[in-house]
Amino acid sequence: MDAIDREILRELQADGRLSNQELAQRVGLTPSPCMRRVRQLEQDGVIQGYRAVIAPEAVGRGFEVLVSVEVRRDRAAVEAFEAALQDIPDVIEAYRLFGSPGCLLRIAVEDLRAYERLWIEKLTALSGVTEVNSQIIMKRIKEPTGLPV
């Protein structure tokens, strides 16, 4: 990966809807070699996809909670827990961590009442879960904008 590839990545992270023509102009290439580079970055798995960034409030998910979860430390319990998370759409990010807590979730729901329902009906009911701690997000200070390239 050279400096031009990195510039392509920076530009696409800032605006994934750039036309190939505009992208080529910004990185100092003609359209054909620019497109070849983008396709190669996609084939190599460097560019993993393109997404729209949606305002959470616009889709009824403006209430976000960071949740630390302790799961019984045996392979079957951890695998069952991780598989069950895939079926809970309110969990928008999930990370297995070293140490304690064992798992960190980012959850987006409509409001406190919806989170309470999720907490009671799903999170605490998952097999292997021994503890659930919630941190309600007051304010997002820094939005994710992509990786430094």
PDB file of C-alpha atoms in Angstrom:
ATOM      1  CA  MET A   1       0.000   0.000   0.000  1.00  0.00           C
ATOM      2  CA  ASP A   2       1.491   3.295  -1.058  1.00  0.00           C
ATOM      3  CA  ALA A   3       0.717   6.951  -0.355  1.00  0.00           C
ATOM      4  CA  ILE A   4      -1.907   7.137  -3.113  1.00  0.00           C
ATOM      5  CA  ASP A   5      -3.766   4.109  -1.713  1.00  0.00           C
ATOM      6  CA  ARG A   6      -3.745   5.756   1.711  1.00  0.00           C
ATOM      7  CA  GLU A   7      -5.080   8.997   0.233  1.00  0.00           C
ATOM      8  CA  ILE A   8      -7.845   7.029  -1.513  1.00  0.00           C
ATOM      9  CA  LEU A   9      -8.760   5.470   1.838  1.00  0.00           C
ATOM     10  CA  ARG A  10      -8.805   8.856   3.581  1.00  0.00           C
ATOM     11  CA  GLU A  11     -11.048  10.355   0.906  1.00  0.00           C
ATOM     12  CA  LEU A  12     -13.466   7.405   0.892  1.00  0.00           C
ATOM     13  CA  GLN A  13     -13.704   7.400   4.686  1.00  0.00           C
ATOM     14  CA  ALA A  14     -14.627  11.083   4.566  1.00  0.00           C
ATOM     15  CA  ASP A  15     -17.151  10.561   1.742  1.00  0.00           C
ATOM     16  CA  GLY A  16     -17.919   7.060   0.505  1.00  0.00           C
ATOM     17  CA  ARG A  17     -20.237   8.460  -2.165  1.00  0.00           C
ATOM     18  CA  LEU A  18     -17.507  10.178  -4.153  1.00  0.00           C
ATOM     19  CA  SER A  19     -17.687   9.422  -7.837  1.00  0.00           C
ATOM     20  CA  ASN A  20     -14.623   7.743  -9.283  1.00  0.00           C
ATOM     21  CA  GLN A  21     -14.039  10.912 -11.323  1.00  0.00           C
ATOM     22  CA  GLU A  22     -14.013  13.108  -8.205  1.00  0.00           C
ATOM     23  CA  LEU A  23     -11.907  10.638  -6.226  1.00  0.00           C
ATOM     24  CA  ALA A  24      -9.352  10.397  -9.034  1.00  0.00           C
ATOM     25  CA  GLN A  25      -9.113  14.184  -9.205  1.00  0.00           C
ATOM     26  CA  ARG A  26      -8.610  14.489  -5.431  1.00  0.00           C
ATOM     27  CA  VAL A  27      -5.810  11.903  -5.338  1.00  0.00           C
ATOM     28  CA  GLY A  28      -4.088  13.046  -8.510  1.00  0.00           C
ATOM     29  CA  LEU A  29      -4.882  10.109 -10.810  1.00  0.00           C
ATOM     30  CA  THR A  30      -6.889   9.612 -13.953  1.00  0.00           C
ATOM     31  CA  PRO A  31     -10.150   7.703 -13.467  1.00  0.00           C
ATOM     32  CA  SER A  32      -9.040   4.331 -14.860  1.00  0.00           C
ATOM     33  CA  PRO A  33      -6.026   3.715 -12.563  1.00  0.00           C
ATOM     34  CA  CYS A  34      -7.995   5.133  -9.634  1.00  0.00           C
ATOM     35  CA  MET A  35     -10.787   2.604 -10.204  1.00  0.00           C
ATOM     36  CA  ARG A  36      -8.228  -0.226 -10.466  1.00  0.00           C
ATOM     37  CA  ARG A  37      -6.737   0.795  -7.129  1.00  0.00           C
ATOM     38  CA  VAL A  38     -10.143   1.001  -5.425  1.00  0.00           C
ATOM     39  CA  ARG A  39     -11.132  -2.422  -6.769  1.00  0.00           C
ATOM     40  CA  GLN A  40      -7.811  -3.886  -5.608  1.00  0.00           C
ATOM     41  CA  LEU A  41      -8.322  -2.408  -2.122  1.00  0.00           C
ATOM     42  CA  GLU A  42     -11.786  -3.997  -2.080  1.00  0.00           C
ATOM     43  CA  GLN A  43     -10.488  -7.386  -3.283  1.00  0.00           C
ATOM     44  CA  ASP A  44      -7.695  -7.327  -0.691  1.00  0.00           C
ATOM     45  CA  GLY A  45     -10.253  -6.732   2.071  1.00  0.00           C
ATOM     46  CA  VAL A  46      -8.827  -3.317   2.972  1.00  0.00           C
ATOM     47  CA  ILE A  47     -12.133  -1.682   2.016  1.00  0.00           C
ATOM     48  CA  GLN A  48     -14.733  -3.900   3.650  1.00  0.00           C
ATOM     49  CA  GLY A  49     -17.883  -2.076   2.580  1.00  0.00           C
ATOM     50  CA  TYR A  50     -19.745   1.202   2.253  1.00  0.00           C
ATOM     51  CA  ARG A  51     -22.469   2.421   4.610  1.00  0.00           C
ATOM     52  CA  ALA A  52     -24.783   5.326   5.206  1.00  0.00           C
ATOM     53  CA  VAL A  53     -24.433   7.085   8.568  1.00  0.00           C
ATOM     54  CA  ILE A  54     -27.938   7.417  10.008  1.00  0.00           C
ATOM     55  CA  ALA A  55     -29.136   9.824  12.699  1.00  0.00           C
ATOM     56  CA  PRO A  56     -30.188   7.517  15.589  1.00  0.00           C
ATOM     57  CA  GLU A  57     -33.110   9.760  16.589  1.00  0.00           C
ATOM     58  CA  ALA A  58     -34.535   9.580  13.068  1.00  0.00           C
ATOM     59  CA  VAL A  59     -35.038   5.824  13.415  1.00  0.00           C
ATOM     60  CA  GLY A  60     -36.146   5.758  17.061  1.00  0.00           C
ATOM     61  CA  ARG A  61     -32.768   4.740  18.526  1.00  0.00           C
ATOM     62  CA  GLY A  62     -31.547   7.927  20.177  1.00  0.00           C
ATOM     63  CA  PHE A  63     -31.010   6.360  23.622  1.00  0.00           C
ATOM     64  CA  GLU A  64     -27.613   4.663  23.801  1.00  0.00           C
ATOM     65  CA  VAL A  65     -26.170   2.590  26.613  1.00  0.00           C
ATOM     66  CA  LEU A  66     -22.754   1.024  27.129  1.00  0.00           C
ATOM     67  CA  VAL A  67     -23.233  -2.274  28.923  1.00  0.00           C
ATOM     68  CA  SER A  68     -20.546  -4.384  30.544  1.00  0.00           C
ATOM     69  CA  VAL A  69     -21.461  -8.024  30.887  1.00  0.00           C
ATOM     70  CA  GLU A  70     -19.798 -10.797  32.825  1.00  0.00           C
ATOM     71  CA  VAL A  71     -20.307 -14.250  31.387  1.00  0.00           C
ATOM     72  CA  ARG A  72     -19.392 -17.509  33.056  1.00  0.00           C
ATOM     73  CA  ARG A  73     -15.825 -18.232  31.916  1.00  0.00           C
ATOM     74  CA  ASP A  74     -16.272 -21.488  30.097  1.00  0.00           C
ATOM     75  CA  ARG A  75     -16.167 -22.025  26.362  1.00  0.00           C
ATOM     76  CA  ALA A  76     -19.752 -23.243  25.941  1.00  0.00           C
ATOM     77  CA  ALA A  77     -21.208 -20.322  27.928  1.00  0.00           C
ATOM     78  CA  VAL A  78     -19.167 -17.727  26.023  1.00  0.00           C
ATOM     79  CA  GLU A  79     -20.031 -19.227  22.624  1.00  0.00           C
ATOM     80  CA  ALA A  80     -23.746 -19.432  23.502  1.00  0.00           C
ATOM     81  CA  PHE A  81     -23.731 -15.831  24.748  1.00  0.00           C
ATOM     82  CA  GLU A  82     -22.000 -14.536  21.618  1.00  0.00           C
ATOM     83  CA  ALA A  83     -24.377 -16.466  19.358  1.00  0.00           C
ATOM     84  CA  ALA A  84     -27.419 -15.103  21.231  1.00  0.00           C
ATOM     85  CA  LEU A  85     -26.197 -11.512  20.781  1.00  0.00           C
ATOM     86  CA  GLN A  86     -26.477 -11.927  17.004  1.00  0.00           C
ATOM     87  CA  ASP A  87     -30.261 -12.188  17.407  1.00  0.00           C
ATOM     88  CA  ILE A  88     -30.663  -8.962  19.418  1.00  0.00           C
ATOM     89  CA  PRO A  89     -30.813  -6.058  16.932  1.00  0.00           C
ATOM     90  CA  ASP A  90     -30.631  -3.471  19.744  1.00  0.00           C
ATOM     91  CA  VAL A  91     -27.020  -4.565  20.362  1.00  0.00           C
ATOM     92  CA  ILE A  92     -25.238  -2.569  17.672  1.00  0.00           C
ATOM     93  CA  GLU A  93     -21.676  -3.364  18.774  1.00  0.00           C
ATOM     94  CA  ALA A  94     -20.240  -6.125  20.936  1.00  0.00           C
ATOM     95  CA  TYR A  95     -16.688  -6.794  22.056  1.00  0.00           C
ATOM     96  CA  ARG A  96     -15.150  -9.671  24.006  1.00  0.00           C
ATOM     97  CA  LEU A  97     -12.512  -8.195  26.308  1.00  0.00           C
ATOM     98  CA  PHE A  98      -9.474  -9.485  28.148  1.00  0.00           C
ATOM     99  CA  GLY A  99      -9.972  -9.219  31.893  1.00  0.00           C
ATOM    100  CA  SER A 100     -13.058  -7.779  33.496  1.00  0.00           C
ATOM    101  CA  PRO A 101     -15.650  -7.042  32.262  1.00  0.00           C
ATOM    102  CA  GLY A 102     -15.647  -9.946  29.855  1.00  0.00           C
ATOM    103  CA  CYS A 103     -17.849  -8.239  27.279  1.00  0.00           C
ATOM    104  CA  LEU A 104     -18.773  -4.686  26.331  1.00  0.00           C
ATOM    105  CA  LEU A 105     -21.953  -3.913  24.392  1.00  0.00           C
ATOM    106  CA  ARG A 106     -23.219  -0.751  22.760  1.00  0.00           C
ATOM    107  CA  ILE A 107     -26.986  -0.712  22.679  1.00  0.00           C
ATOM    108  CA  ALA A 108     -29.316   1.700  20.869  1.00  0.00           C
ATOM    109  CA  VAL A 109     -33.014   1.816  21.753  1.00  0.00           C
ATOM    110  CA  GLU A 110     -35.788   4.380  21.787  1.00  0.00           C
ATOM    111  CA  ASP A 111     -35.764   5.384  25.451  1.00  0.00           C
ATOM    112  CA  LEU A 112     -35.126   4.294  29.043  1.00  0.00           C
ATOM    113  CA  ARG A 113     -38.293   2.217  29.164  1.00  0.00           C
ATOM    114  CA  ALA A 114     -37.221   0.271  26.055  1.00  0.00           C
ATOM    115  CA  TYR A 115     -33.793  -0.331  27.584  1.00  0.00           C
ATOM    116  CA  GLU A 116     -35.336  -1.544  30.836  1.00  0.00           C
ATOM    117  CA  ARG A 117     -37.458  -4.025  28.861  1.00  0.00           C
ATOM    118  CA  LEU A 118     -34.397  -5.237  26.960  1.00  0.00           C
ATOM    119  CA  TRP A 119     -32.403  -5.534  30.202  1.00  0.00           C
ATOM    120  CA  ILE A 120     -35.091  -7.582  31.946  1.00  0.00           C
ATOM    121  CA  GLU A 121     -36.334  -9.714  29.060  1.00  0.00           C
ATOM    122  CA  LYS A 122     -33.131 -10.394  27.155  1.00  0.00           C
ATOM    123  CA  LEU A 123     -29.800  -9.345  28.655  1.00  0.00           C
ATOM    124  CA  THR A 124     -30.178 -10.766  32.152  1.00  0.00           C
ATOM    125  CA  ALA A 125     -31.950 -13.826  30.748  1.00  0.00           C
ATOM    126  CA  LEU A 126     -29.066 -14.890  28.487  1.00  0.00           C
ATOM    127  CA  SER A 127     -27.484 -18.171  29.456  1.00  0.00           C
ATOM    128  CA  GLY A 128     -24.189 -17.797  31.302  1.00  0.00           C
ATOM    129  CA  VAL A 129     -24.643 -14.120  32.209  1.00  0.00           C
ATOM    130  CA  THR A 130     -23.607 -13.446  35.804  1.00  0.00           C
ATOM    131  CA  GLU A 131     -23.598  -9.639  35.870  1.00  0.00           C
ATOM    132  CA  VAL A 132     -24.885  -6.728  33.760  1.00  0.00           C
ATOM    133  CA  ASN A 133     -23.793  -3.120  34.388  1.00  0.00           C
ATOM    134  CA  SER A 134     -25.173  -0.183  32.417  1.00  0.00           C
ATOM    135  CA  GLN A 135     -23.662   3.193  31.640  1.00  0.00           C
ATOM    136  CA  ILE A 136     -26.117   5.582  29.993  1.00  0.00           C
ATOM    137  CA  ILE A 137     -24.466   7.853  27.457  1.00  0.00           C
ATOM    138  CA  MET A 138     -25.043  11.494  28.360  1.00  0.00           C
ATOM    139  CA  LYS A 139     -23.370  13.039  25.329  1.00  0.00           C
ATOM    140  CA  ARG A 140     -21.286  11.782  22.443  1.00  0.00           C
ATOM    141  CA  ILE A 141     -18.144  13.901  22.446  1.00  0.00           C
ATOM    142  CA  LYS A 142     -16.380  12.433  19.435  1.00  0.00           C
ATOM    143  CA  GLU A 143     -18.110  10.685  16.567  1.00  0.00           C
ATOM    144  CA  PRO A 144     -16.419   7.772  14.809  1.00  0.00           C
ATOM    145  CA  THR A 145     -15.042   9.052  11.505  1.00  0.00           C
ATOM    146  CA  GLY A 146     -12.902   6.160  10.400  1.00  0.00           C
ATOM    147  CA  LEU A 147      -9.382   4.992  11.054  1.00  0.00           C
ATOM    148  CA  PRO A 148      -6.344   7.245  10.861  1.00  0.00           C
ATOM    149  CA  VAL A 149      -4.685   6.298   7.571  1.00  0.00           C
TER     150      VAL A 149
END
